[in-house]
Amino acid sequence: DRLAAALRSAKRPFLLAGRGAWLAGAGEALGALADATGALTASSALGRGVFPDQRFDLGVTGGFGAEDAMELIREADVAVVFGASLNQFTMRFGALFAPGTQVFQIDVTPAATHAHVSGFVRADARLAAEALVSRLQDAEGSGWRESVDVAAARVYDSGDDLAPDGRLDPRSAARRIAELLPEDRVVVSDGGHFIGWANMYWPVASPDRMMMIGTAFQAIGQGWPSVVGATRARPEATVVLTSGDGGGLMAIADLESAVRAAGGRGMAVIWNDAAYGAEVNLYGLKGLAREPMLIPQVDFSAFAAAVGAEGVAVRTLADLDRLASWTAEDPDTRPFLVLDLRISGDVIAPYQEEIIRVNS
């Protein structure tokens, strides 16, 4: 009742959902609660796509979030969190909510998982959302979400065609790839600096269509073998691997397995900056020797051809036109596609800049 009262009186309500809300089947109830209260919504990285109405959704929170969207979240006076652990990345290392925001958390854990939480309810996310909707059926919406330009707030830096060093700008490449990817995709992500590009620029239809394997294990080299698992779990979908060159090389023995298992229903995007990019950003900037963090320029397109896939060395945005034609082809006859993106390592993802600031 206290939580319902807080939402009823809120002028700028905000709902945040994580993967736990998805597992509880809370999407529809959360959408109804957002409608009843006039709340803006957003999700953790593992909960993307859980809210049914994208018109008022600010996207992903934390370092992957668009800066203007994150500023809107800081304007919230009441925030309710469903099924999200509120780890340091989701919370932007404590800066997601303003000091005056009243934060409630609903979860099956025994207690609140962050010090900013002022009210905790141990409950199933769906059942709790439904109970709140029943209590707020006669509530007048705050009108906050209609007063802001959500689409403008979600815009990311589009980048340049090429970075100053002459290599591909990963931001513009990610944006163009998002326009061309098959809509039935399941994205499988290895670990590394590059994880920001897919999480920022590629839309996700539902939480079960973005699998962050590298993050789950806090390790790299998980990408190629995970394609096999994703293909077996979702044989009707197009499996898209996003990987760095370091992790891609570490698991290169499983490239052939991925190609054989997925065939024309699989593709890979290799963010090839000729380095262990995260190490360069986090340790090289501290003054440690960079040489062990660098990788000679590897041709993943040649690796692809060697095991029966099609490889494309992508040096300009025009080279991505092959993805457009590949998407239009019959999955039963097209080859597994490997896009070897020769990107600049000088463009640092915002989430890494955030970590650098905290570590400094």
XYZ file of C-alpha atoms in Angstrom:
360
model
C 0.000 0.000 0.000
C 2.874 2.359 0.749
C 4.324 1.688 -2.688
C 0.968 2.205 -4.398
C 0.525 5.482 -2.534
C 3.961 6.656 -3.615
C 3.186 5.897 -7.258
C -0.214 7.554 -7.019
C 1.309 10.810 -5.777
C 4.436 10.723 -7.953
C 4.918 13.563 -10.414
C 7.723 11.858 -12.309
C 7.356 8.065 -11.852
C 9.853 5.654 -13.351
C 9.815 1.843 -13.709
C 12.984 -0.218 -14.156
C 12.865 -3.924 -15.023
C 15.554 -6.571 -15.213
C 15.812 -10.135 -16.416
C 13.997 -11.318 -13.300
C 10.879 -9.480 -14.452
C 11.099 -11.242 -17.802
C 11.503 -14.648 -16.182
C 8.433 -13.911 -14.057
C 6.391 -13.102 -17.166
C 5.761 -9.581 -15.900
C 5.892 -7.710 -19.211
C 2.158 -7.226 -19.729
C 1.539 -6.251 -16.108
C 4.433 -3.802 -16.171
C 3.017 -2.216 -19.302
C -0.348 -1.807 -17.582
C 1.345 -0.280 -14.531
C 3.247 2.192 -16.695
C -0.025 3.191 -18.371
C -1.819 3.601 -15.041
C 0.871 5.822 -13.554
C 2.190 7.594 -16.638
C 5.663 6.299 -15.851
C 8.690 6.317 -18.068
C 10.356 2.909 -18.299
C 13.777 1.385 -18.877
C 15.521 -1.934 -18.378
C 18.812 -3.407 -17.325
C 21.067 -4.808 -20.043
C 19.607 -8.298 -19.529
C 16.011 -7.051 -19.479
C 15.904 -5.165 -22.763
C 12.569 -5.436 -24.539
C 10.526 -6.442 -21.480
C 8.237 -3.383 -21.604
C 5.603 -3.680 -24.351
C 5.292 0.044 -25.221
C 8.538 1.370 -26.644
C 7.147 4.887 -27.097
C 7.852 5.709 -23.459
C 10.828 3.441 -22.890
C 14.247 5.007 -22.325
C 16.089 1.856 -23.340
C 18.894 0.314 -21.356
C 20.223 1.851 -18.150
C 23.793 2.215 -16.975
C 26.856 2.741 -19.124
C 25.055 1.402 -22.202
C 22.312 4.015 -21.814
C 21.955 7.166 -23.906
C 23.163 10.159 -21.909
C 19.980 12.241 -22.267
C 17.866 9.228 -21.283
C 19.944 8.748 -18.157
C 19.449 12.417 -17.270
C 15.678 11.916 -17.486
C 15.919 9.014 -15.035
C 17.660 11.313 -12.567
C 14.598 13.583 -12.707
C 12.321 10.816 -11.372
C 10.862 11.397 -7.919
C 9.673 7.782 -7.482
C 11.373 4.763 -9.052
C 10.230 1.146 -8.785
C 12.631 -1.645 -9.715
C 11.318 -5.075 -10.745
C 13.604 -8.097 -10.944
C 16.891 -6.239 -11.381
C 19.886 -6.726 -9.111
C 20.993 -3.088 -9.384
C 24.635 -3.971 -9.893
C 27.252 -1.265 -10.275
C 26.922 -1.161 -14.056
C 23.123 -0.790 -14.097
C 23.423 1.847 -11.369
C 26.160 3.791 -13.164
C 28.301 3.261 -10.091
C 25.688 4.923 -7.890
C 24.762 7.791 -10.212
C 21.642 6.375 -11.938
C 19.187 7.975 -9.499
C 19.378 11.438 -7.995
C 19.866 11.615 -4.202
C 16.241 12.658 -3.701
C 14.671 9.857 -5.724
C 12.527 7.484 -3.661
C 13.556 4.018 -4.856
C 11.519 0.848 -4.256
C 12.755 -2.614 -5.197
C 10.623 -5.698 -5.827
C 12.550 -8.948 -5.982
C 12.634 -12.534 -4.733
C 15.924 -11.929 -2.931
C 15.747 -11.758 0.889
C 16.650 -8.065 1.047
C 17.361 -4.995 -1.042
C 20.491 -5.215 -3.166
C 21.522 -1.557 -3.191
C 21.909 1.102 -0.529
C 19.808 3.591 -2.523
C 16.683 1.429 -2.066
C 14.387 2.988 0.536
C 11.571 0.446 0.301
C 11.847 -3.285 -0.409
C 9.089 -5.795 -1.204
C 9.955 -9.474 -1.461
C 7.611 -10.724 -4.160
C 7.273 -12.154 -7.637
C 7.604 -9.326 -10.161
C 4.465 -10.216 -12.114
C 2.253 -10.722 -9.067
C 3.490 -7.500 -7.501
C 2.917 -5.517 -10.691
C -0.599 -6.933 -11.033
C -1.361 -6.053 -7.403
C -0.183 -2.492 -7.963
C -2.290 -2.165 -11.108
C -5.390 -3.271 -9.188
C -4.686 -0.626 -6.539
C -4.099 2.121 -9.086
C -6.931 1.525 -11.548
C -8.496 4.887 -10.729
C -5.199 6.798 -10.587
C -4.651 9.832 -12.752
C -1.518 9.458 -14.831
C 1.287 11.853 -14.018
C 1.539 13.053 -17.614
C 5.315 13.106 -17.305
C 6.022 10.649 -20.091
C 3.898 12.616 -22.561
C 5.766 15.814 -21.699
C 9.237 14.617 -22.719
C 10.737 13.667 -26.074
C 11.689 10.048 -25.422
C 12.868 9.393 -28.977
C 15.288 12.319 -28.836
C 16.548 11.244 -25.415
C 17.429 7.779 -26.717
C 19.670 9.022 -29.537
C 23.302 7.929 -29.414
C 26.305 9.552 -31.046
C 26.142 8.438 -34.677
C 29.908 8.621 -35.116
C 31.799 9.304 -38.332
C 32.250 7.036 -41.318
C 35.920 6.679 -40.433
C 37.812 7.540 -37.274
C 40.761 9.981 -37.435
C 43.194 7.053 -37.742
C 41.496 6.007 -40.992
C 39.875 2.880 -39.596
C 36.138 2.278 -39.329
C 34.278 4.153 -36.593
C 32.535 1.427 -34.528
C 29.591 3.730 -33.740
C 28.628 4.348 -37.357
C 29.265 0.688 -38.175
C 27.019 -0.476 -35.332
C 24.289 1.927 -36.403
C 24.416 0.729 -40.022
C 24.484 -2.942 -39.017
C 21.376 -2.377 -36.883
C 19.543 -1.244 -40.007
C 20.490 -4.407 -41.897
C 20.324 -7.278 -39.391
C 17.571 -9.900 -39.771
C 14.595 -9.137 -37.545
C 14.398 -12.721 -36.255
C 17.854 -12.505 -34.696
C 19.192 -13.823 -31.419
C 22.389 -12.001 -30.492
C 25.139 -13.915 -28.703
C 27.820 -11.694 -27.198
C 31.329 -12.623 -26.190
C 33.139 -10.342 -23.716
C 35.325 -7.308 -24.293
C 35.312 -3.575 -24.953
C 33.083 -4.082 -28.006
C 30.014 -5.166 -25.982
C 28.924 -1.553 -25.811
C 28.298 -1.238 -29.539
C 25.635 -3.958 -29.835
C 23.985 -3.008 -26.545
C 23.784 0.642 -27.511
C 22.886 0.513 -31.193
C 21.114 -2.803 -31.884
C 17.438 -3.023 -30.877
C 16.400 -6.116 -28.915
C 12.901 -7.570 -29.323
C 12.882 -9.375 -25.957
C 15.368 -10.307 -23.216
C 15.800 -13.844 -24.507
C 17.208 -12.484 -27.771
C 20.361 -10.927 -26.287
C 22.652 -13.414 -24.561
C 25.672 -11.811 -22.879
C 27.820 -14.889 -22.430
C 31.112 -13.108 -21.862
C 29.595 -10.923 -19.164
C 28.039 -13.910 -17.398
C 31.395 -15.673 -17.190
C 33.511 -12.491 -16.938
C 35.727 -14.079 -19.567
C 36.415 -13.833 -23.273
C 36.602 -16.595 -25.852
C 33.022 -17.780 -25.283
C 31.558 -16.577 -28.581
C 32.031 -19.232 -31.244
C 30.963 -22.197 -29.062
C 27.923 -20.240 -27.854
C 26.700 -19.956 -31.440
C 26.294 -23.727 -31.428
C 24.207 -23.634 -28.254
C 22.039 -20.752 -29.439
C 21.412 -22.517 -32.734
C 20.236 -25.640 -30.938
C 18.016 -23.618 -28.588
C 16.449 -21.394 -31.293
C 16.802 -23.236 -34.617
C 14.220 -20.997 -36.297
C 16.137 -17.783 -35.517
C 19.167 -16.132 -37.068
C 22.015 -16.316 -34.556
C 24.272 -13.254 -34.622
C 27.589 -13.440 -32.796
C 29.197 -10.188 -31.697
C 32.825 -10.674 -30.700
C 36.170 -8.959 -30.493
C 39.270 -10.150 -32.274
C 40.950 -11.248 -29.032
C 38.090 -13.460 -27.911
C 37.484 -14.589 -31.470
C 41.056 -15.835 -31.725
C 40.961 -17.461 -28.304
C 38.090 -19.728 -29.410
C 38.976 -19.982 -33.096
C 38.910 -23.798 -32.961
C 35.127 -23.554 -32.602
C 34.649 -21.351 -35.682
C 34.147 -24.439 -37.814
C 31.634 -25.832 -35.312
C 29.661 -22.583 -35.391
C 29.607 -22.520 -39.181
C 28.589 -26.163 -39.420
C 25.876 -25.894 -36.757
C 24.250 -22.631 -37.850
C 24.836 -22.592 -41.591
C 22.831 -19.843 -43.264
C 21.051 -19.055 -40.021
C 24.254 -17.772 -38.479
C 26.563 -14.811 -38.848
C 29.279 -13.090 -36.864
C 30.356 -9.495 -36.407
C 34.013 -9.297 -35.355
C 35.021 -5.922 -33.914
C 38.634 -6.134 -35.037
C 40.790 -3.370 -33.533
C 44.007 -5.422 -33.536
C 44.154 -5.346 -29.754
C 42.691 -6.520 -26.491
C 40.761 -3.251 -26.408
C 39.474 -3.411 -22.847
C 42.981 -4.018 -21.523
C 44.365 -1.130 -23.555
C 41.668 1.153 -22.178
C 41.789 0.028 -18.560
C 45.465 -0.832 -18.079
C 47.342 0.789 -20.931
C 45.976 4.166 -19.864
C 47.407 3.509 -16.397
C 50.873 3.310 -17.869
C 51.325 -0.442 -18.194
C 53.153 -1.672 -21.274
C 50.732 -1.799 -24.202
C 52.718 -4.204 -26.364
C 51.324 -7.419 -24.784
C 47.810 -6.033 -25.302
C 48.220 -5.611 -29.061
C 47.371 -8.250 -31.669
C 48.772 -8.345 -35.213
C 46.055 -7.548 -37.751
C 44.224 -10.852 -38.254
C 42.077 -11.588 -41.301
C 38.901 -13.200 -39.953
C 37.361 -13.125 -43.416
C 40.070 -15.562 -44.534
C 39.414 -17.750 -41.494
C 35.748 -17.826 -42.529
C 36.489 -18.878 -46.093
C 38.751 -21.667 -44.849
C 35.853 -23.409 -43.077
C 33.167 -22.909 -45.711
C 31.699 -19.581 -44.602
C 31.700 -16.276 -46.435
C 33.973 -13.595 -45.030
C 33.888 -9.875 -45.731
C 36.664 -7.530 -44.644
C 34.744 -4.366 -43.754
C 36.845 -1.212 -44.056
C 34.092 1.237 -45.057
C 30.353 1.469 -44.445
C 29.782 0.586 -48.100
C 31.319 -2.825 -47.439
C 28.320 -3.571 -45.207
C 26.053 -3.695 -48.255
C 26.774 -7.417 -48.373
C 24.868 -7.776 -45.102
C 21.802 -6.239 -46.750
C 21.829 -8.740 -49.601
C 22.653 -11.641 -47.261
C 19.661 -10.815 -45.043
C 17.389 -10.926 -48.091
C 18.607 -14.383 -49.154
C 17.035 -17.717 -48.225
C 18.592 -18.976 -44.959
C 18.553 -22.509 -46.337
C 20.881 -21.624 -49.205
C 22.958 -18.658 -48.040
C 26.309 -19.226 -46.282
C 27.316 -18.405 -42.734
C 28.557 -14.801 -42.912
C 31.521 -13.322 -41.054
C 31.884 -9.540 -41.061
C 35.466 -8.640 -40.164
C 35.142 -5.004 -39.078
C 38.496 -3.212 -39.149
C 37.554 -0.701 -36.480
C 39.501 2.016 -34.709
C 40.574 1.305 -31.160
C 40.711 5.036 -30.476
C 36.913 5.293 -30.138
C 36.130 4.293 -26.556
C 32.623 3.169 -25.603
C 30.931 5.376 -22.973
C 30.592 2.498 -20.512
C 34.369 1.991 -20.629
C 34.928 5.707 -20.111
C 32.695 5.399 -17.052
C 34.800 2.536 -15.680
C 37.989 4.470 -16.408
C 36.664 7.439 -14.424
C 35.723 5.243 -11.468
C 39.062 3.428 -11.472
C 40.903 6.729 -11.649
